[in-house]
Amino acid sequence: MLEPAYRADVVVVGAGVAGLAAAQRLISAGVPTAVLEAAPCVGGRMVTEKIDGFRLDRMGQLLSTSYPELRTTPGLQGLVLRPFAPGVLLHSGGRRLRAGAPASAGGARGALCAVRALASAPRPKPPSRTPRRPVPVPRGLAGAPLGTAVDHARLVAALTRLAGTPVERVLARPEAPAGQALADRGVPARTIEGFLRPLLAALLCDPDLTTSSRCADLALRTFASGRLCLPEGGAETLPELLARALPPGTVHTGVRVTSVSTNAVTTADHGELRCRAVLLATGARDAAGLLPGLRVPDFHPVTVVHHTTDEPPATGASLLLDADRGGPVAHTAVVSRVDPTRAPAGRALVSSTVLGPPPAGVDTAVRLHLSRLYGTPTARWETLAVHRTAEAVPAMPAPHDPRRPVRLLAGLYVCGDHRDTGTVQGALRSGHRASAAILADLGASGSMHRADPEPTMRRAA
Ligand SMILES: Cc1cc2nc3c(=O)[nH]c(=O)nc-3n(C[C@H](O)[C@H](O)[C@H](O)COP(=O)(O)OP(=O)(O)OC[C@H]3O[C@@H](n4cnc5c(N)ncnc54)[C@H](O)[C@@H]3O)c2cc1C
């Protein structure tokens, strides 16, 4: 509950990871800050449902060990990232192949190449010693899924270059829809369809590859320079770590904000709170509801289906992508193999992601598809949850500015994944940028500099 006399210099609206990360940085800089959250708990889209000892995420599972903000955000030092097996498993032409695994022991940077057939055998080979040099396309694999040995070598070289390219240079490249840009660059169709499309669809939650090619390149760069991973304990671990590191009494849940200005917020049930600056850290639609004029992007819908079985498929801790597009599942994994804390002993948790509007009877369609992908019957698998999120990830069509302004006016700021890239990394970085803008304004003279009104607001929206 908020006391009538409660005061904070900065009020953050929304306790998703963007708002919590911003609050962390503001409080670390000595600025009294309050976070108001409408829901009964923190986390926003990063929630984890607990059912019978299972920990079921609403979000589609994919973080990267190379997300810089996971390493640098104060409060996340205790975060444990559980990596998937290197690279990805591709289901292509009815076979399973490992692709994108690092080819040198010298680190992940610039080393995507191995393509190994795991296909006809239902049980994957145990991981062999990491080869020192790029592995050539095995006999019989030419033509699928990465094309000829030359196509393969070109892909390896391109990903290796991308991993070493500074972000600013990636963001300066010409921009087009990702699918079109790949074709314009002369990437062979089978490399796109066999590897890049399923990978990018999973990373961007965009099966049609309409996303800006710059954002797609950033996603490939992230993939090439790190490992896909899950936060140990579920997605909620991130916001909970951030919230726990804040001084007690900073976060107020169950408080819905109904209007904002540069020096006050009004709440549904707790009156008005005066302050020196307001940071709007809600999702895009709620932000536009509070500040009409802010842009509302399109969204990619995502459905995550969680199953359990006591006979898990033998794909180990791999992320399995369907290059054949033979059903609704874009990617799936035996998540409890990656992070054993997510399932009780003796049970396996299989989490599968459907991109776009889900088909009717999604659970049945997913089960059928999974039986082909894993090569094992799924009829006896138990469905734990089907999480549909219509506005899961903001779309990023070209042209997309992944550094959208976070300062609307002196005293009024906005952050969230819709101001950056539609990822956890983007949400955290937007909170970082917003807190820096607030500190710069507050720090200049001890009082807010208010010399630049409407034009900034219009540019920023
Ligand atoms: C299904 C799904 C799959 C995803 N897959 C991935 C993935 O694989 N990889 C990846 O990196 N990212 C993924 N994401 C995206 C990632 O979850 C988001 O980018 C990130 O969580 C956004 O954080 P945020 O803080 O910007 O917003 P949110 O998490 O939306 O937080 C906003 C908060 O504001 C609160 N709020 C709203 N209105 C008010 C109000 N009036 N008053 C007070 N509080 C308010 C909300 O309750 C919420 O808690 C996925 C998301 C979903 C849903």
PDB file of N, CA and C in Angstrom, residues 137 141-152 188 190-191:
ATOM      1  N   VAL A 137      30.904 -30.497 -44.951  1.00  0.00           N
ATOM      2  CA  VAL A 137      29.572 -31.098 -45.045  1.00  0.00           C
ATOM      3  C   VAL A 137      29.749 -32.592 -45.244  1.00  0.00           C
ATOM      4  N   LEU A 141      25.135 -35.188 -47.441  1.00  0.00           N
ATOM      5  CA  LEU A 141      24.372 -34.045 -46.950  1.00  0.00           C
ATOM      6  C   LEU A 141      24.390 -32.878 -47.917  1.00  0.00           C
ATOM      7  N   ALA A 142      25.276 -32.964 -48.932  1.00  0.00           N
ATOM      8  CA  ALA A 142      25.314 -31.863 -49.884  1.00  0.00           C
ATOM      9  C   ALA A 142      23.910 -31.665 -50.434  1.00  0.00           C
ATOM     10  N   GLY A 143      23.474 -30.429 -50.511  1.00  0.00           N
ATOM     11  CA  GLY A 143      22.131 -30.163 -51.010  1.00  0.00           C
ATOM     12  C   GLY A 143      21.126 -30.011 -49.889  1.00  0.00           C
ATOM     13  N   ALA A 144      21.434 -30.503 -48.704  1.00  0.00           N
ATOM     14  CA  ALA A 144      20.470 -30.340 -47.606  1.00  0.00           C
ATOM     15  C   ALA A 144      21.211 -30.423 -46.289  1.00  0.00           C
ATOM     16  N   PRO A 145      20.905 -29.550 -45.359  1.00  0.00           N
ATOM     17  CA  PRO A 145      20.001 -28.437 -45.537  1.00  0.00           C
ATOM     18  C   PRO A 145      20.736 -27.157 -45.923  1.00  0.00           C
ATOM     19  N   LEU A 146      22.044 -27.147 -45.931  1.00  0.00           N
ATOM     20  CA  LEU A 146      22.756 -25.898 -46.166  1.00  0.00           C
ATOM     21  C   LEU A 146      23.278 -25.783 -47.585  1.00  0.00           C
ATOM     22  N   GLY A 147      22.907 -26.653 -48.463  1.00  0.00           N
ATOM     23  CA  GLY A 147      23.382 -26.560 -49.823  1.00  0.00           C
ATOM     24  C   GLY A 147      24.689 -27.312 -50.008  1.00  0.00           C
ATOM     25  N   THR A 148      25.424 -26.924 -51.049  1.00  0.00           N
ATOM     26  CA  THR A 148      26.679 -27.596 -51.356  1.00  0.00           C
ATOM     27  C   THR A 148      27.748 -27.236 -50.330  1.00  0.00           C
ATOM     28  N   ALA A 149      28.887 -27.904 -50.447  1.00  0.00           N
ATOM     29  CA  ALA A 149      29.993 -27.596 -49.535  1.00  0.00           C
ATOM     30  C   ALA A 149      30.405 -26.136 -49.688  1.00  0.00           C
ATOM     31  N   VAL A 150      30.315 -25.611 -50.901  1.00  0.00           N
ATOM     32  CA  VAL A 150      30.677 -24.201 -51.115  1.00  0.00           C
ATOM     33  C   VAL A 150      29.661 -23.294 -50.413  1.00  0.00           C
ATOM     34  N   ASP A 151      28.366 -23.612 -50.564  1.00  0.00           N
ATOM     35  CA  ASP A 151      27.330 -22.822 -49.871  1.00  0.00           C
ATOM     36  C   ASP A 151      27.588 -22.831 -48.372  1.00  0.00           C
ATOM     37  N   HIS A 152      27.937 -24.018 -47.897  1.00  0.00           N
ATOM     38  CA  HIS A 152      28.179 -24.180 -46.479  1.00  0.00           C
ATOM     39  C   HIS A 152      29.349 -23.309 -46.024  1.00  0.00           C
ATOM     40  N   PRO A 188      21.844 -18.843 -51.145  1.00  0.00           N
ATOM     41  CA  PRO A 188      21.039 -19.840 -51.855  1.00  0.00           C
ATOM     42  C   PRO A 188      19.741 -20.149 -51.111  1.00  0.00           C
ATOM     43  N   ARG A 190      18.200 -22.833 -50.613  1.00  0.00           N
ATOM     44  CA  ARG A 190      18.175 -23.982 -49.678  1.00  0.00           C
ATOM     45  C   ARG A 190      18.882 -23.650 -48.370  1.00  0.00           C
ATOM     46  N   THR A 191      19.841 -22.727 -48.411  1.00  0.00           N
ATOM     47  CA  THR A 191      20.474 -22.312 -47.145  1.00  0.00           C
ATOM     48  C   THR A 191      19.485 -21.492 -46.326  1.00  0.00           C
TER      49      THR A 191
END
